[in-house]
XYZ file of C-alpha atoms in Angstrom:
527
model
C 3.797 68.145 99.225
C 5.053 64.884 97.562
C 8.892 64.984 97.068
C 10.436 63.341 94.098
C 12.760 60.688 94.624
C 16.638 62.142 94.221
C 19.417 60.467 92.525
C 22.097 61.586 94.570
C 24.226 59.068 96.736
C 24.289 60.865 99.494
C 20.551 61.396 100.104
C 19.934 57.784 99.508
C 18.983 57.685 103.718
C 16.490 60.820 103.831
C 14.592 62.829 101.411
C 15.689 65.537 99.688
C 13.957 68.867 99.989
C 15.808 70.444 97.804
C 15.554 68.032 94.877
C 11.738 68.126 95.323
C 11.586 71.665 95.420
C 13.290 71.837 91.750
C 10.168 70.129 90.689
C 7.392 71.268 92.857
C 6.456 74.711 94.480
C 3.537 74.581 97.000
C 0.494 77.067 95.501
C -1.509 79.229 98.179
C -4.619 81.029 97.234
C -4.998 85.143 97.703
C -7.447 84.408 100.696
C -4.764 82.456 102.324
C -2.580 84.380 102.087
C -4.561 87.761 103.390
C -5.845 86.028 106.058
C -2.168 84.907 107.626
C -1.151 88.848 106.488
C -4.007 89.533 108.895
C -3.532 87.338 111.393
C -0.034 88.327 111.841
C -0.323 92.156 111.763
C -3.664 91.995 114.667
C -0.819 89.722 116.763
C 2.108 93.120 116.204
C -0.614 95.409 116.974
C -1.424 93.611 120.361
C 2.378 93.073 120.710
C 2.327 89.253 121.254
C 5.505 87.708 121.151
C 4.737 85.054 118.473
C 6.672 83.562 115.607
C 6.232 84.976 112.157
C 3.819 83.273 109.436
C 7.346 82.544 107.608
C 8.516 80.659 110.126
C 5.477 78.585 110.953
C 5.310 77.779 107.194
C 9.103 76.312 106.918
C 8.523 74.677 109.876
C 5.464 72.781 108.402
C 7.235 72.046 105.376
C 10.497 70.804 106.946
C 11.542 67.658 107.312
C 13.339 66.432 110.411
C 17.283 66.380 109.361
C 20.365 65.684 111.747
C 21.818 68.535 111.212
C 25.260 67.624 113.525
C 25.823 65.024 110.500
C 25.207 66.802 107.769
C 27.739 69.574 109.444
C 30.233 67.162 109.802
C 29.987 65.715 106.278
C 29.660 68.733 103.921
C 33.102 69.983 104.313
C 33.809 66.278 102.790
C 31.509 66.076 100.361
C 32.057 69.594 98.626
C 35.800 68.661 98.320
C 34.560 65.226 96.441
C 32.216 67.447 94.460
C 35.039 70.258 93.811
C 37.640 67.580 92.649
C 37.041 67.640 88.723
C 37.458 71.830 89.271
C 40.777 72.318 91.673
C 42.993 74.546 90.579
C 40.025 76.308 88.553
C 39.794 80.911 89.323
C 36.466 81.786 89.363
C 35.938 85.461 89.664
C 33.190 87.712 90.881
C 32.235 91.159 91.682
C 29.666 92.588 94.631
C 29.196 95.934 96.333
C 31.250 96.971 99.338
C 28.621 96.192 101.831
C 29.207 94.881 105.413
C 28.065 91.244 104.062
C 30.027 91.048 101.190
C 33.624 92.449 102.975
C 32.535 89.320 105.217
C 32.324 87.344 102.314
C 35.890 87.992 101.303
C 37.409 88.328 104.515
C 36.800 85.237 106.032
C 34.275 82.868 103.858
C 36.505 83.001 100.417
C 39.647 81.672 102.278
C 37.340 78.774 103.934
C 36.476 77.910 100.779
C 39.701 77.668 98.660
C 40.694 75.647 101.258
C 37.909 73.344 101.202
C 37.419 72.693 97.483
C 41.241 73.802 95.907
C 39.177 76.302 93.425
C 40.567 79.837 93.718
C 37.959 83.047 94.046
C 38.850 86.672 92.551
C 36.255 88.465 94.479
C 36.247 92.526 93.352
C 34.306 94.766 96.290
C 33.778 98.189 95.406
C 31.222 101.029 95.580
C 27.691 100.742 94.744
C 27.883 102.936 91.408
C 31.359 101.193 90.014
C 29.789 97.579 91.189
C 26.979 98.639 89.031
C 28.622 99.929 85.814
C 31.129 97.135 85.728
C 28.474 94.598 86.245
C 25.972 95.946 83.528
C 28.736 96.267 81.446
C 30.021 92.927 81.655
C 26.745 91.757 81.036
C 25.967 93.099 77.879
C 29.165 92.671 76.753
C 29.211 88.686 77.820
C 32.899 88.321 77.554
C 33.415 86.080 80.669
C 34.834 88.524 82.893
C 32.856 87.522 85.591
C 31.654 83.898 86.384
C 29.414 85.577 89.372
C 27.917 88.515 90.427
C 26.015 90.482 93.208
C 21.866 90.395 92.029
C 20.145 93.270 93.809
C 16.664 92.622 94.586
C 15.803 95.576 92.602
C 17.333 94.564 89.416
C 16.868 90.975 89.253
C 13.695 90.628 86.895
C 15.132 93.168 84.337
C 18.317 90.666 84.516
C 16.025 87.712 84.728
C 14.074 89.435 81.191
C 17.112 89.819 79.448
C 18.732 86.326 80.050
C 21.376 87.623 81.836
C 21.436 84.618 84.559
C 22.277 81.051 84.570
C 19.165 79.217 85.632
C 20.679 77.603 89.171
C 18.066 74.886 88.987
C 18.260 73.834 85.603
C 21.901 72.860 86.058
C 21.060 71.433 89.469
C 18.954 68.995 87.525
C 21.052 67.991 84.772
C 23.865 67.710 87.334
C 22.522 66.219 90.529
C 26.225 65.862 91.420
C 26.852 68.977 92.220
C 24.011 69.332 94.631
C 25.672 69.722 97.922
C 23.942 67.820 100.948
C 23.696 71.059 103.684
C 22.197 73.240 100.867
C 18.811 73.399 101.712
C 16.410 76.075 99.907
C 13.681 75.346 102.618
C 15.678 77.053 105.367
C 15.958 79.992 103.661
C 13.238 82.605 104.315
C 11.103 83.624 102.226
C 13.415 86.252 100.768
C 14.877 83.615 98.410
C 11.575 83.646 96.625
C 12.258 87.275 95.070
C 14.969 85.568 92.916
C 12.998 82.778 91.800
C 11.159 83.001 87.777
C 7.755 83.968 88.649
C 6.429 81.655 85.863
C 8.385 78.287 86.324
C 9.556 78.936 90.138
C 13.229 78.000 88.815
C 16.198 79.691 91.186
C 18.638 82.418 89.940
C 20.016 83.672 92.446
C 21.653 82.559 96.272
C 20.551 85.116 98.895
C 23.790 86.443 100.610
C 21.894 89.436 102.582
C 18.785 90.608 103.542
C 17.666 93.232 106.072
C 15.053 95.622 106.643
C 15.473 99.316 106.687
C 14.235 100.202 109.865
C 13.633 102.985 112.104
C 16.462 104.429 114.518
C 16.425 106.601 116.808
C 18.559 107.705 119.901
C 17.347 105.830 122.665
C 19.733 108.217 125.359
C 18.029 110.618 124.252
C 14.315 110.014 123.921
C 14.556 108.947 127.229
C 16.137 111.691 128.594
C 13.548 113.084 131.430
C 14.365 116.926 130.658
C 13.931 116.180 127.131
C 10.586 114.479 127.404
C 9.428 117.305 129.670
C 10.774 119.827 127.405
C 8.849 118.107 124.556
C 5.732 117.449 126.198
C 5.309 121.184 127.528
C 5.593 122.468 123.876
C 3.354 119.532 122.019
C 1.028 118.255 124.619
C 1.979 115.171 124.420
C 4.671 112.733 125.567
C 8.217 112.754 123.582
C 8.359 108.680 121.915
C 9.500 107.133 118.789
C 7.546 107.986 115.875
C 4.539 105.984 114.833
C 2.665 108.640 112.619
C 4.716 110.458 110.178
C 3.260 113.445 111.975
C 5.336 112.143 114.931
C 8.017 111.996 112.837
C 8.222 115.467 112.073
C 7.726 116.850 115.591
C 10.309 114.923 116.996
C 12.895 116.179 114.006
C 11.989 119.549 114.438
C 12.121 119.625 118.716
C 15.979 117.839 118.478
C 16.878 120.036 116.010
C 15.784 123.397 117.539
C 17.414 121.321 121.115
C 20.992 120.635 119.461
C 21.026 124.616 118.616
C 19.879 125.505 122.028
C 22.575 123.426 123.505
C 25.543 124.305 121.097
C 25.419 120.916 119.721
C 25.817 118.559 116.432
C 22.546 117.292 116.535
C 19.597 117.261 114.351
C 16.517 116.070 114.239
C 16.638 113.357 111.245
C 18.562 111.848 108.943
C 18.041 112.271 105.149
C 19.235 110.322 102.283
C 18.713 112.603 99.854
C 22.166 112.515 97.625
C 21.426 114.934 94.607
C 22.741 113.089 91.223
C 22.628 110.012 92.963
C 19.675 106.765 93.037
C 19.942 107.009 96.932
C 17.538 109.826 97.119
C 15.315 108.143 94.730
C 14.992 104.768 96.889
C 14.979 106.904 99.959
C 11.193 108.524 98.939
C 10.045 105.382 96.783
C 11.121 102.376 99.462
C 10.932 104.538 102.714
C 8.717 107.287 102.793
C 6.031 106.961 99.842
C 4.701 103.695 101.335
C 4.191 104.673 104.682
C 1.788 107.470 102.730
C -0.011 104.764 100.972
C 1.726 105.221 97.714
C 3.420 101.569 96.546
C 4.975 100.058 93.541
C 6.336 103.852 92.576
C 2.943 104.857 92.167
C 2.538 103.220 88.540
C -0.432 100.863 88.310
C 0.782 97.263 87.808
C -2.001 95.996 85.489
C -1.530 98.986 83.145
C 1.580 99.982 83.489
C 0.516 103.623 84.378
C 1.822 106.372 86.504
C -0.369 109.312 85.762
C -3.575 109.762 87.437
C -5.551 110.615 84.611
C -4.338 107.145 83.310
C -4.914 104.853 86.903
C -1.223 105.231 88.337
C -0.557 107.255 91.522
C 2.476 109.296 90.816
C 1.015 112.710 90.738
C -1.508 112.087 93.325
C -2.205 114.564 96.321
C -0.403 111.624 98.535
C 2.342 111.188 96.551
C 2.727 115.155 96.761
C 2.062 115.057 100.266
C 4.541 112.301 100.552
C 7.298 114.266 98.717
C 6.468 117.731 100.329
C 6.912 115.497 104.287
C 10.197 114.666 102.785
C 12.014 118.010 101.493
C 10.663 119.726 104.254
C 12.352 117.373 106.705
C 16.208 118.538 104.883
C 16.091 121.647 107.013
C 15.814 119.548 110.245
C 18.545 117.344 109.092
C 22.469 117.648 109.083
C 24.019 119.630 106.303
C 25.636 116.496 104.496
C 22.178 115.238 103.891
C 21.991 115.998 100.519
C 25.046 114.393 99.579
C 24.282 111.400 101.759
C 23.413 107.959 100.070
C 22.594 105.070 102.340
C 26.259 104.695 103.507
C 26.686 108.517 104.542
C 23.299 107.996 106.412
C 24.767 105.172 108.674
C 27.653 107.378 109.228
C 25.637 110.299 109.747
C 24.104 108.716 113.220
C 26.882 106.394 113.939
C 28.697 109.931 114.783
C 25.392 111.129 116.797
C 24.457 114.041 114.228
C 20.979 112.293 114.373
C 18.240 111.970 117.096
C 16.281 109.752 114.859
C 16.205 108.199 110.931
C 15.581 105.344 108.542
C 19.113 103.526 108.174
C 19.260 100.181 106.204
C 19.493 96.913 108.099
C 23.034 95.892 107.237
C 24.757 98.628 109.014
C 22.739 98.191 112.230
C 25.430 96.062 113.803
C 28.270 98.238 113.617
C 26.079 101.790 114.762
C 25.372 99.420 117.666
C 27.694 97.710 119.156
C 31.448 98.824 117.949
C 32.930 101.706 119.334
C 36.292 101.867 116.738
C 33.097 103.201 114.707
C 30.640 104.717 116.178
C 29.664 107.111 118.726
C 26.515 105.647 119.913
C 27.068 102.435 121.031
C 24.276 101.420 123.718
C 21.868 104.065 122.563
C 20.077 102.723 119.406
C 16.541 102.272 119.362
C 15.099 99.917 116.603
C 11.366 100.402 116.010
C 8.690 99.716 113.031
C 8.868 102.937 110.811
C 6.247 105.357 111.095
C 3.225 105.628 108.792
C 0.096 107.799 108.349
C -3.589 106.642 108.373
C -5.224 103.978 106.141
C -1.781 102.403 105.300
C -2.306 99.894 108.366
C -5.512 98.615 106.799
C -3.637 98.582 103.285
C -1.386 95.791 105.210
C -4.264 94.076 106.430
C -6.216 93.393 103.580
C -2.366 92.582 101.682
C -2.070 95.854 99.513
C 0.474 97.800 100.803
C 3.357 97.672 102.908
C 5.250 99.391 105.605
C 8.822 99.832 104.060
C 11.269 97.929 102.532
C 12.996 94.491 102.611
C 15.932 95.300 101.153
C 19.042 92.660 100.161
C 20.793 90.762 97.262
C 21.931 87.536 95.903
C 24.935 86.039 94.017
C 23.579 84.762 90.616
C 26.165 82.880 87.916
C 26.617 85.334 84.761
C 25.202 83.908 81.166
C 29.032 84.004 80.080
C 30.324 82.351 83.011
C 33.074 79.858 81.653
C 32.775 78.131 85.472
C 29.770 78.023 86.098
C 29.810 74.515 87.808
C 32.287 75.457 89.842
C 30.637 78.517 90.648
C 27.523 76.779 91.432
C 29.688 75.009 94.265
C 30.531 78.199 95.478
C 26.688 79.921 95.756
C 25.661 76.933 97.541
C 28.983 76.904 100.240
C 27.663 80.475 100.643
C 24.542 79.027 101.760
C 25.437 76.559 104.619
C 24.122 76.997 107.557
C 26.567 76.458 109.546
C 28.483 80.453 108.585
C 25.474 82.437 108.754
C 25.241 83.090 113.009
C 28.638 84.984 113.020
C 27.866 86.242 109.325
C 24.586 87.539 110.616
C 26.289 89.070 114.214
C 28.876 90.566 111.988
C 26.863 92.383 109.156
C 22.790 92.511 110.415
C 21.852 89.980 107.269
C 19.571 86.561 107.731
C 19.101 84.664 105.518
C 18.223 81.278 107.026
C 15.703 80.598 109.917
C 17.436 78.601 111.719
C 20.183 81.643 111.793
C 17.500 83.515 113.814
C 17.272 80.955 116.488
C 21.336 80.695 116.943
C 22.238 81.653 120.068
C 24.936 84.281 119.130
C 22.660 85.811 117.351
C 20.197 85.951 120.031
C 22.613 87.760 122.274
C 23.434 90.054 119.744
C 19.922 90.633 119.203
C 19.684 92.062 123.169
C 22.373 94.634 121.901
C 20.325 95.156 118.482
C 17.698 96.468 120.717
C 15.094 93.863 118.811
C 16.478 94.245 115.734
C 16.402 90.411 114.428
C 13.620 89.933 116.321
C 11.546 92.509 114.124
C 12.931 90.964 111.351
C 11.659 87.524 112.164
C 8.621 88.633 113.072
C 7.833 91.211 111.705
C 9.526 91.040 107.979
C 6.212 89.770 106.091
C 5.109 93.421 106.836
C 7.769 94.823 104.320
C 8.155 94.326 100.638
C 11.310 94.111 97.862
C 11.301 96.314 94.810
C 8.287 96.102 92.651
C 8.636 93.209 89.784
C 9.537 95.593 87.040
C 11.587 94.665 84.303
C 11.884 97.678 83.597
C 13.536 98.867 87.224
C 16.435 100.389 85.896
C 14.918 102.886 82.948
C 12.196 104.091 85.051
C 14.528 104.411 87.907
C 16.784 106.587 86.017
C 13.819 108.381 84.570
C 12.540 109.477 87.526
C 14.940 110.302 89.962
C 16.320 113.595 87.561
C 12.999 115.243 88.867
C 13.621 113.644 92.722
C 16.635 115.292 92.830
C 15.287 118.715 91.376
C 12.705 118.872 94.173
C 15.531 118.567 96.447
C 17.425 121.395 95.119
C 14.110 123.927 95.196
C 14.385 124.087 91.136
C 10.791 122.074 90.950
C 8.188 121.689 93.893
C 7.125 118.794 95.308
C 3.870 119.189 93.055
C 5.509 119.799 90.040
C 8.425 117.505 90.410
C 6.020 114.595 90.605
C 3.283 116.235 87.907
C 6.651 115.989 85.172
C 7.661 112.621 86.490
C 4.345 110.884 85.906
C 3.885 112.042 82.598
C 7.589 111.158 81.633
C 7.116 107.815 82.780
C 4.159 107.470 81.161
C 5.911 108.151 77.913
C 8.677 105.897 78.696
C 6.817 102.760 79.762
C 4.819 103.551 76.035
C 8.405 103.555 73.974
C 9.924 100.506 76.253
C 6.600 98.434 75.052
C 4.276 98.692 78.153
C 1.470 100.550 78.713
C -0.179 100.603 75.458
């Protein structure tokens, strides 16, 4: 890949990836790409310790940089750059995730003191985050100069203009291009917030993570557990690979807590009623490991119903569902008012031999103690799946589970949005992302995975950044929809009625499919 010449003074000794990457985006083919998808999941399955296909790829399309001098000349060269703004307030708002508290804890202050520009930063709950930012939004007053871009919503932000195109101003502003900003380290996770017609950026990763399977290592390896197990299901007690699995090792612990007078059970469940956890719970974590992906609506009709070429109302998707509700009676009573944070609590406390917890609160379950009850016992694993979703991987159809994360983008009424620009790309030095990544289970770099703090922490992680490395081509964001948010919220109503008893599985999903149907039809697609 040629890269364009840049105009920027301080590139003048070395090329600049990140200039040539505003014009140029590298195209592979399908058969390329299924044959690396291949190639990487026959290496997991013989469990060879190899790099991932994301990996080899940046390192074939890296240059060689001295990265000691950049270090020691951005902290100079983003105050130059900052000069024309000092004294400027930019405000922002993100969810009160372990990555973002991080954010304005420690990286905020580094940065006022760096550039002289001042950041408001506003952390709340997901569902105040989200109100405030849609609002804002629509409203375009300015409020905000940035905010947090879940993976989920960006193309229905990216469809209604809602984003400042990061790359267009990068071009007619080369001066604000900061030297240690460098797209190519990224991994491929920076891609999901790209335009997937001109390959222009929107958005600056701040966390990624996979939601991964837990489970209780103390006790799985208990030997009067395993023989306990093993005399009542032939065969030995281990983490779940089949979804079968999965289910005989929730029901065992939990029939084992009651025999033993204790607060255990055999899974977690995210399944909050009147909330969009339970919804992501069964579309990100458990449909795909049944073969069911993209919600079960076909993406070249738009189409959820069978009878119309989506998968919604199929016997998997039912099957998928029915595995699901049946696993609340195995799982702690606070289960169905548990969104992904109650989860993480939920088996930080031990109430939980085993269950699908998002990435980002994998450090803290693990490793502090002010918090949690099971440090030195978590397991991190691949989550389970049933047959013919292995080969879906293979052949680059389906996927195991979910790559889950967000971004800071600039809002479209941003009144700073060069000085805000400064700010995405500080958030994207290299240098703070090891004890970022330590502190809050989020990579968003390569080179972070090769740091050697997070190395060691990844020995008390049991794997977990390993996996990610490795292992993260194997998962997959939210589907492209611009339309994420109406279908979301058309949907879930009849999730969350399943998990009440007021609709079965069967006829939770038969109403869904045809409402969707209908709403796809009145929101223009589908027709």
């Amino acid at each position: 890949m040629r890269i364009a010449a840049c105009p920027i003074p301080h590139c003048s000794k070395r090329p600049c990836r990140w200039w040539g990457l505003l014009y140029h985006e590298e195209k592979k083919t399908v058969k390329s790409r299924n044959v690396s998808i291949i190639i990487l999941l026959l290496l997991v399955l013989l469990a060879v310790g190899c790099s991932s296909a994301q990996g080899s790829t940046a390192t074939i399309e890296s240059a060689e940089i001295d990265q000691e001098a950049t270090a020691s000349a951005a902290p100079n060269y983003i105050s130059q750059a900052a000069r024309p703004y000092q004294g400027a307030v930019i405000r922002g708002i993100s969810e009160n995730t372990p990555a973002s508290t991080y954010i304005k804890d420690k990286l905020v202050p580094l940065f006022e003191e760096e550039t002289g520009i001042t950041v408001e930063m506003e952390v709340t709950p997901y569902d105040r985050m989200f109100e405030l930012t849609i609002q804002e939004l629509r409203q375009g007053t300015g409020g905000y100069d940035f905010i947090y871009v879940e993976q989920d919503f960006f193309y229905s932000y990216l469809s209604k203009g809602y984003l400042v195109n990061l790359s267009e101003v990068m071009r007619e502003k080369p001066e604000l291009i900061l030297p240690d900003f460098d797209p190519v380290d990224f991994t491929s996770f920076i891609n999901e917030f790209r335009d997937p017609a001109t390959r222009d950026l929107y958005g600056v990763p701040i966390e990624a993570f996979l939601k991964m399977y837990l489970y209780r290592k103390d006790l799985f390896d208990d030997p009067a557990i395993q023989a306990a197990f093993a005399a009542e299901y032939n065969y030995p007690l281990a983490p779940a690979v089949t979804v079968e699995q999965y289910r005989d090792n929730a029901e065992f612990f939990t029939r084992y807590g009651q025999e033993n007078n204790r607060e255990l059970w055999g899974t977690t469940v995210q399944a909050a009623v009147d909330h969009s956890g339970s919804f992501y719970e069964f579309f990100e974590t458990i449909a795909p490991p049944f073969g069911i992906y993209n919600w079960g609506i076909n993406v070249n009709n738009y189409k959820a119903t069978v009878a119309n070429g989506g998968q919604l109302d199929s016997p998997l998707a039912k099957e998928a569902l029915a595995f699901w509700v049946d696993l609340l009676q195995y799982a702690p009573p606070e289960s169905t008012h548990s969104a992904w944070n109650e989860v993480a609590e939920t088996f930080a406390a031990g109430r939980a031999a085993q269950g699908w917890v998002y990435g980002e609160n994998t450090a803290w379950i693990a490793t502090d103690s002010d918090r949690s009850e099971v440090v030195g016992k978590v397991g991190v694993a691949l989550p389970p799946v049933s047959s013919g979703v292995i080969e879906d991987v293979l052949i680059g159809k389906g996927y195991l589970g979910y790559y889950d994360g967000g971004a800071f983008g600039i809002a479209h009424a941003s009144k700073n949005a060069e000085a805000t620009l400064l700010w995405l790309q500080f958030l994207g030095r290299p240098d703070i992302q090891p004890d970022w990544a330590v502190t809050s289970s989020r990579v968003v770099h390569l080179s972070t995975f090769d740091n050697t703090l997070v190395r060691s922490q990844d020995k008390k992680l049991n794997g977990y950044f390993t996996l990610m490395k490795e292992q993260g081509r194997l998962f997959a964001g939210a589907p492209p929809f611009p339309f994420h948010i109406e279908i979301r919220d058309t949907i879930a109503p009849y999730i969350h009625k399943a998990i009440t008893g007021d609709l079965t599985p069967d006829e939770a999903l038969d109403q869904a499919a045809i409402a969707v149907d209908k709403e796809l039809v009145r929101l223009g697609y589908g027709q």
